[in-house]
Short mmCIF file of C-alpha atoms and ligand atoms in Angstrom, two decimals:
data_model
loop_
_atom_site.label_atom_id
_atom_site.label_comp_id
_atom_site.label_asym_id
_atom_site.label_seq_id
_atom_site.Cartn_x
_atom_site.Cartn_y
_atom_site.Cartn_z
CA MET A 1 44.20 -54.92 -92.51
CA LYS A 2 44.24 -51.34 -91.33
CA LYS A 3 46.94 -49.79 -89.19
CA ILE A 4 45.37 -48.23 -86.15
CA ALA A 5 46.92 -45.86 -83.75
CA VAL A 6 45.62 -45.85 -80.17
CA ILE A 7 46.33 -42.67 -78.33
CA SER A 8 45.29 -41.39 -74.82
CA ASP A 9 45.77 -38.70 -72.28
CA ILE A 10 46.77 -35.79 -74.55
CA HIS A 11 45.99 -33.30 -71.74
CA GLY A 12 46.21 -30.10 -73.77
CA ASN A 13 49.85 -30.71 -74.76
CA TRP A 14 49.84 -29.53 -78.33
CA GLU A 15 53.66 -29.80 -78.72
CA ALA A 16 53.52 -33.53 -77.84
CA LEU A 17 50.43 -34.08 -80.00
CA LYS A 18 51.95 -32.28 -82.98
CA ARG A 19 54.96 -34.64 -82.97
CA VAL A 20 52.68 -37.66 -82.67
CA SER A 21 50.49 -36.38 -85.42
CA GLN A 22 53.59 -35.96 -87.74
CA TYR A 23 54.43 -39.58 -87.13
CA LEU A 24 50.90 -40.83 -87.66
CA GLU A 25 50.41 -38.93 -90.92
CA LYS A 26 52.79 -41.20 -92.67
CA ASN A 27 52.07 -44.48 -90.94
CA ILE A 28 48.41 -44.83 -90.03
CA ASP A 29 44.98 -45.50 -91.45
CA GLU A 30 42.82 -44.83 -88.40
CA ILE A 31 43.14 -43.18 -84.97
CA TRP A 32 41.31 -44.05 -81.74
CA CYS A 33 41.42 -41.84 -78.78
CA LEU A 34 40.86 -43.00 -75.15
CA GLY A 35 40.08 -39.64 -73.62
CA ASP A 36 41.48 -36.87 -71.42
CA ILE A 37 42.06 -34.57 -74.39
CA VAL A 38 42.30 -31.63 -72.02
CA GLY A 39 43.30 -30.77 -68.50
CA TYR A 40 46.94 -29.89 -67.28
CA GLY A 41 48.36 -28.58 -70.59
CA PRO A 42 48.36 -25.10 -72.06
CA GLU A 43 46.59 -25.68 -75.49
CA PRO A 44 43.30 -27.53 -74.89
CA SER A 45 41.34 -26.00 -77.75
CA LYS A 46 44.04 -26.93 -80.41
CA CYS A 47 44.07 -30.51 -79.13
CA ILE A 48 40.23 -30.79 -79.26
CA GLU A 49 40.32 -29.47 -82.84
CA TRP A 50 42.81 -31.96 -83.91
CA VAL A 51 41.02 -34.83 -82.24
CA LYS A 52 37.76 -33.79 -83.82
CA GLY A 53 39.37 -33.79 -87.26
CA ASN A 54 41.52 -36.88 -86.97
CA CYS A 55 40.08 -39.55 -84.65
CA LYS A 56 37.56 -42.12 -85.70
CA TYR A 57 36.47 -42.91 -82.17
CA VAL A 58 36.91 -40.81 -78.99
CA VAL A 59 35.77 -41.67 -75.45
CA CYS A 60 35.34 -39.34 -72.58
CA GLY A 61 37.96 -38.93 -69.87
CA ASN A 62 37.54 -37.66 -66.32
CA HIS A 63 39.17 -34.31 -67.23
CA ASP A 64 37.05 -33.92 -70.32
CA LYS A 65 33.96 -34.39 -68.15
CA ALA A 66 35.14 -32.12 -65.27
CA VAL A 67 35.36 -29.07 -67.47
CA TRP A 68 31.58 -29.13 -68.02
CA ASP A 69 30.49 -30.99 -64.91
CA THR A 70 32.21 -29.21 -62.10
CA GLY A 71 30.54 -31.63 -59.55
CA GLU A 72 33.42 -33.87 -60.54
CA LEU A 73 36.03 -31.52 -59.28
CA ILE A 74 36.10 -32.83 -55.76
CA TYR A 75 37.77 -36.04 -57.02
CA PHE A 76 40.79 -34.06 -58.23
CA ASN A 77 43.91 -32.91 -56.45
CA PRO A 78 44.32 -29.07 -56.10
CA TRP A 79 46.78 -28.77 -59.08
CA ALA A 80 44.45 -30.71 -61.34
CA GLN A 81 41.44 -28.69 -60.14
CA GLU A 82 43.26 -25.40 -60.86
CA ALA A 83 44.24 -26.67 -64.38
CA ILE A 84 40.63 -27.81 -65.11
CA LEU A 85 39.17 -24.42 -64.15
CA TRP A 86 41.81 -22.74 -66.24
CA THR A 87 41.00 -25.05 -69.17
CA LYS A 88 37.32 -24.32 -68.79
CA SER A 89 38.02 -20.56 -69.12
CA LYS A 90 39.84 -21.11 -72.39
CA LEU A 91 37.39 -23.34 -74.26
CA SER A 92 34.77 -22.25 -76.66
CA GLU A 93 31.14 -23.23 -76.51
CA GLU A 94 31.83 -25.56 -79.48
CA ASP A 95 34.69 -27.14 -77.56
CA ILE A 96 32.50 -27.84 -74.55
CA LYS A 97 29.77 -29.17 -76.83
CA PHE A 98 32.14 -31.60 -78.31
CA LEU A 99 33.46 -32.82 -74.88
CA ARG A 100 29.86 -33.21 -73.71
CA SER A 101 29.03 -35.40 -76.69
CA LEU A 102 31.72 -37.94 -75.88
CA PRO A 103 30.52 -41.51 -74.86
CA LEU A 104 32.10 -43.35 -71.89
CA CYS A 105 32.63 -46.52 -73.98
CA VAL A 106 32.88 -47.40 -77.64
CA LYS A 107 32.53 -51.02 -78.93
CA GLU A 108 34.14 -51.86 -82.22
CA LYS A 109 33.95 -55.59 -83.13
CA GLU A 110 36.19 -57.37 -80.65
CA PHE A 111 37.48 -54.15 -79.15
CA LEU A 112 36.23 -51.97 -76.26
CA LEU A 113 37.51 -48.48 -75.76
CA VAL A 114 37.07 -46.89 -72.30
CA HIS A 115 39.06 -44.26 -70.43
CA SER A 116 39.41 -45.75 -66.99
CA SER A 117 37.87 -49.26 -66.68
CA PRO A 118 34.79 -51.13 -67.93
CA VAL A 119 33.79 -51.55 -64.33
CA ASN A 120 31.52 -48.56 -63.84
CA PRO A 121 33.40 -46.32 -66.19
CA GLU A 122 31.91 -43.17 -64.61
CA GLN A 123 33.69 -43.87 -61.39
CA TRP A 124 37.10 -43.53 -63.05
CA THR A 125 38.87 -46.42 -61.33
CA TYR A 126 42.39 -47.23 -62.28
CA ILE A 127 43.74 -50.55 -63.54
CA PHE A 128 47.11 -51.06 -62.07
CA SER A 129 47.01 -54.47 -60.29
CA LEU A 130 46.23 -57.98 -61.49
CA TRP A 131 43.15 -57.88 -59.34
CA GLU A 132 41.81 -54.71 -61.01
CA ALA A 133 42.50 -56.15 -64.36
CA LYS A 134 40.70 -59.34 -63.59
CA GLU A 135 37.62 -57.45 -62.47
CA ALA A 136 37.70 -55.49 -65.75
CA PHE A 137 37.89 -58.68 -67.86
CA GLN A 138 34.92 -60.13 -65.94
CA HIS A 139 32.78 -56.93 -66.65
CA CYS A 140 32.78 -57.19 -70.37
CA GLU A 141 33.21 -59.80 -73.17
CA GLU A 142 35.39 -58.06 -75.72
CA LYS A 143 38.68 -59.62 -76.67
CA VAL A 144 40.76 -56.51 -76.29
CA ILE A 145 40.03 -53.68 -73.89
CA PHE A 146 41.89 -50.47 -74.55
CA VAL A 147 42.20 -48.18 -71.50
CA GLY A 148 44.16 -45.07 -70.61
CA HIS A 149 43.91 -43.03 -67.36
CA THR A 150 47.06 -44.27 -65.50
CA HIS A 151 49.47 -42.54 -67.95
CA VAL A 152 51.60 -45.68 -67.66
CA PRO A 153 51.82 -48.10 -70.59
CA SER A 154 50.85 -51.55 -69.54
CA ALA A 155 49.23 -54.72 -70.75
CA PHE A 156 47.48 -57.71 -69.17
CA GLN A 157 46.80 -61.12 -70.67
CA PHE A 158 43.80 -63.22 -69.45
CA GLY A 159 43.59 -66.92 -70.21
CA GLU A 160 41.52 -69.82 -68.95
CA GLU A 161 42.37 -69.17 -65.40
CA GLU A 162 45.60 -67.25 -65.49
CA ILE A 163 46.08 -63.56 -65.67
CA LYS A 164 49.45 -61.83 -65.97
CA GLU A 165 51.06 -58.67 -66.97
CA ILE A 166 52.91 -58.82 -70.27
CA ASP A 167 55.52 -56.73 -72.21
CA PHE A 168 55.22 -54.80 -75.49
CA PRO A 169 55.12 -55.62 -78.33
CA ILE A 170 52.00 -57.80 -77.73
CA ASN A 171 51.21 -60.63 -79.96
CA ILE A 172 47.44 -60.94 -79.88
CA ASN A 173 46.64 -64.65 -79.70
CA ASN A 174 43.23 -66.26 -80.10
CA ARG A 175 43.54 -68.12 -76.77
CA PHE A 176 43.66 -64.97 -74.69
CA ARG A 177 42.00 -61.72 -73.95
CA TYR A 178 43.87 -58.46 -73.37
CA ILE A 179 43.85 -55.07 -71.58
CA ILE A 180 46.13 -52.58 -73.24
CA ASN A 181 47.05 -49.22 -72.06
CA PRO A 182 49.12 -47.15 -74.57
CA GLY A 183 50.37 -44.64 -71.97
CA SER A 184 49.98 -40.89 -72.35
CA VAL A 185 50.76 -38.57 -75.19
CA GLY A 186 50.86 -35.41 -73.15
CA GLN A 187 51.83 -36.28 -69.59
CA PRO A 188 53.71 -39.71 -69.32
CA ARG A 189 54.17 -40.98 -65.77
CA ASP A 190 56.48 -43.96 -66.29
CA LYS A 191 59.64 -41.88 -65.78
CA ASP A 192 60.12 -41.65 -69.52
CA PRO A 193 59.05 -38.16 -70.60
CA ARG A 194 58.60 -38.96 -74.31
CA ALA A 195 55.08 -39.05 -75.74
CA SER A 196 53.62 -42.57 -75.66
CA PHE A 197 51.00 -44.29 -77.86
CA GLY A 198 50.48 -47.57 -79.61
CA ILE A 199 49.93 -49.05 -83.01
CA LEU A 200 47.65 -52.06 -83.80
CA TYR A 201 48.48 -53.83 -86.99
CA GLU A 202 47.27 -57.30 -87.77
CA ASN A 203 47.90 -59.25 -84.58
CA THR A 204 50.56 -57.06 -83.07
CA PHE A 205 50.29 -54.11 -80.78
CA GLU A 206 53.47 -52.10 -80.47
CA LEU A 207 54.33 -49.26 -78.21
CA VAL A 208 55.91 -46.06 -79.72
CA ARG A 209 57.75 -43.44 -77.84
CA ILE A 210 58.68 -40.13 -79.44
CA PRO A 211 60.50 -37.12 -78.06
CA TYR A 212 58.91 -33.69 -78.34
CA ASP A 213 59.77 -30.06 -77.35
CA ILE A 214 59.03 -30.37 -73.69
CA LYS A 215 60.53 -26.91 -72.97
CA ALA A 216 58.07 -25.25 -75.46
CA THR A 217 55.16 -26.71 -73.53
CA GLN A 218 56.58 -25.76 -70.21
CA LYS A 219 57.18 -22.17 -71.41
CA LYS A 220 53.50 -21.90 -72.47
CA MET A 221 52.49 -23.18 -69.03
CA TYR A 222 54.64 -20.66 -67.18
CA GLU A 223 53.07 -17.92 -69.32
CA GLU A 224 49.60 -19.00 -68.31
CA ASN A 225 50.58 -19.31 -64.62
CA LEU A 226 49.69 -23.02 -64.43
CA PRO A 227 50.88 -24.87 -61.24
CA ILE A 228 54.63 -25.32 -61.12
CA PHE A 229 54.36 -29.07 -60.24
CA LEU A 230 52.43 -29.63 -63.44
CA ILE A 231 55.25 -27.92 -65.36
CA THR A 232 58.20 -29.66 -63.85
CA ARG A 233 56.71 -33.20 -63.94
CA LEU A 234 56.64 -33.13 -67.74
CA ALA A 235 60.44 -33.24 -67.93
CA GLN A 236 60.56 -36.06 -65.35
CA GLY A 237 57.93 -38.19 -66.79
CA ILE A 238 56.09 -38.41 -63.43
ZN1 ZN B 1 44.64 -38.47 -67.76
#
């Protein structure tokens, strides 16, 4: 069986993606991306180019959409809005064309890939609680639903009646269905600033964390006058 990497929420952070890429080169057959390639970080075009060339599947994130559909901007806080408008000014027509081409969902055998939730994906709802997870399970039939969006690695297991949050590594069992969030490559928010992603191999999904040169990303963000909060949060993992 193939070894598949599931990555999400790169957010224009090339320094983080570069380190993840070096790790994946040696270890992986296929890469699936759950969206938010751009927004927040200082090198959106480079990240798009890498995703284009390396990912088998890519779904659209809310930031990927907001750069070409500015009607979405009202849903973002002022820092994110500023970063999205800055990102838009840095992208080529080709980059925008690629972001516009991304689907909201991809189905691959027993897997569903979606950025936020299978419940009205275009509304970008978050899956944090058991209740939100349950609603997501009821909205589709796939055995494993891969989501991003929260920037916090997490997993839910859904059985006959019971639903619970489970820890990594996950042993995928025939009796259950799963929601798996691999966390964020470029802006983790679980107080661990290392890049986060996951690897699916046979029946196991493991979470991988790798350090990257956070200061290098921060320096590039200062140079581009991106909002200070977006710069400092990278080192804190918030
Ligand atoms: Zn995101």
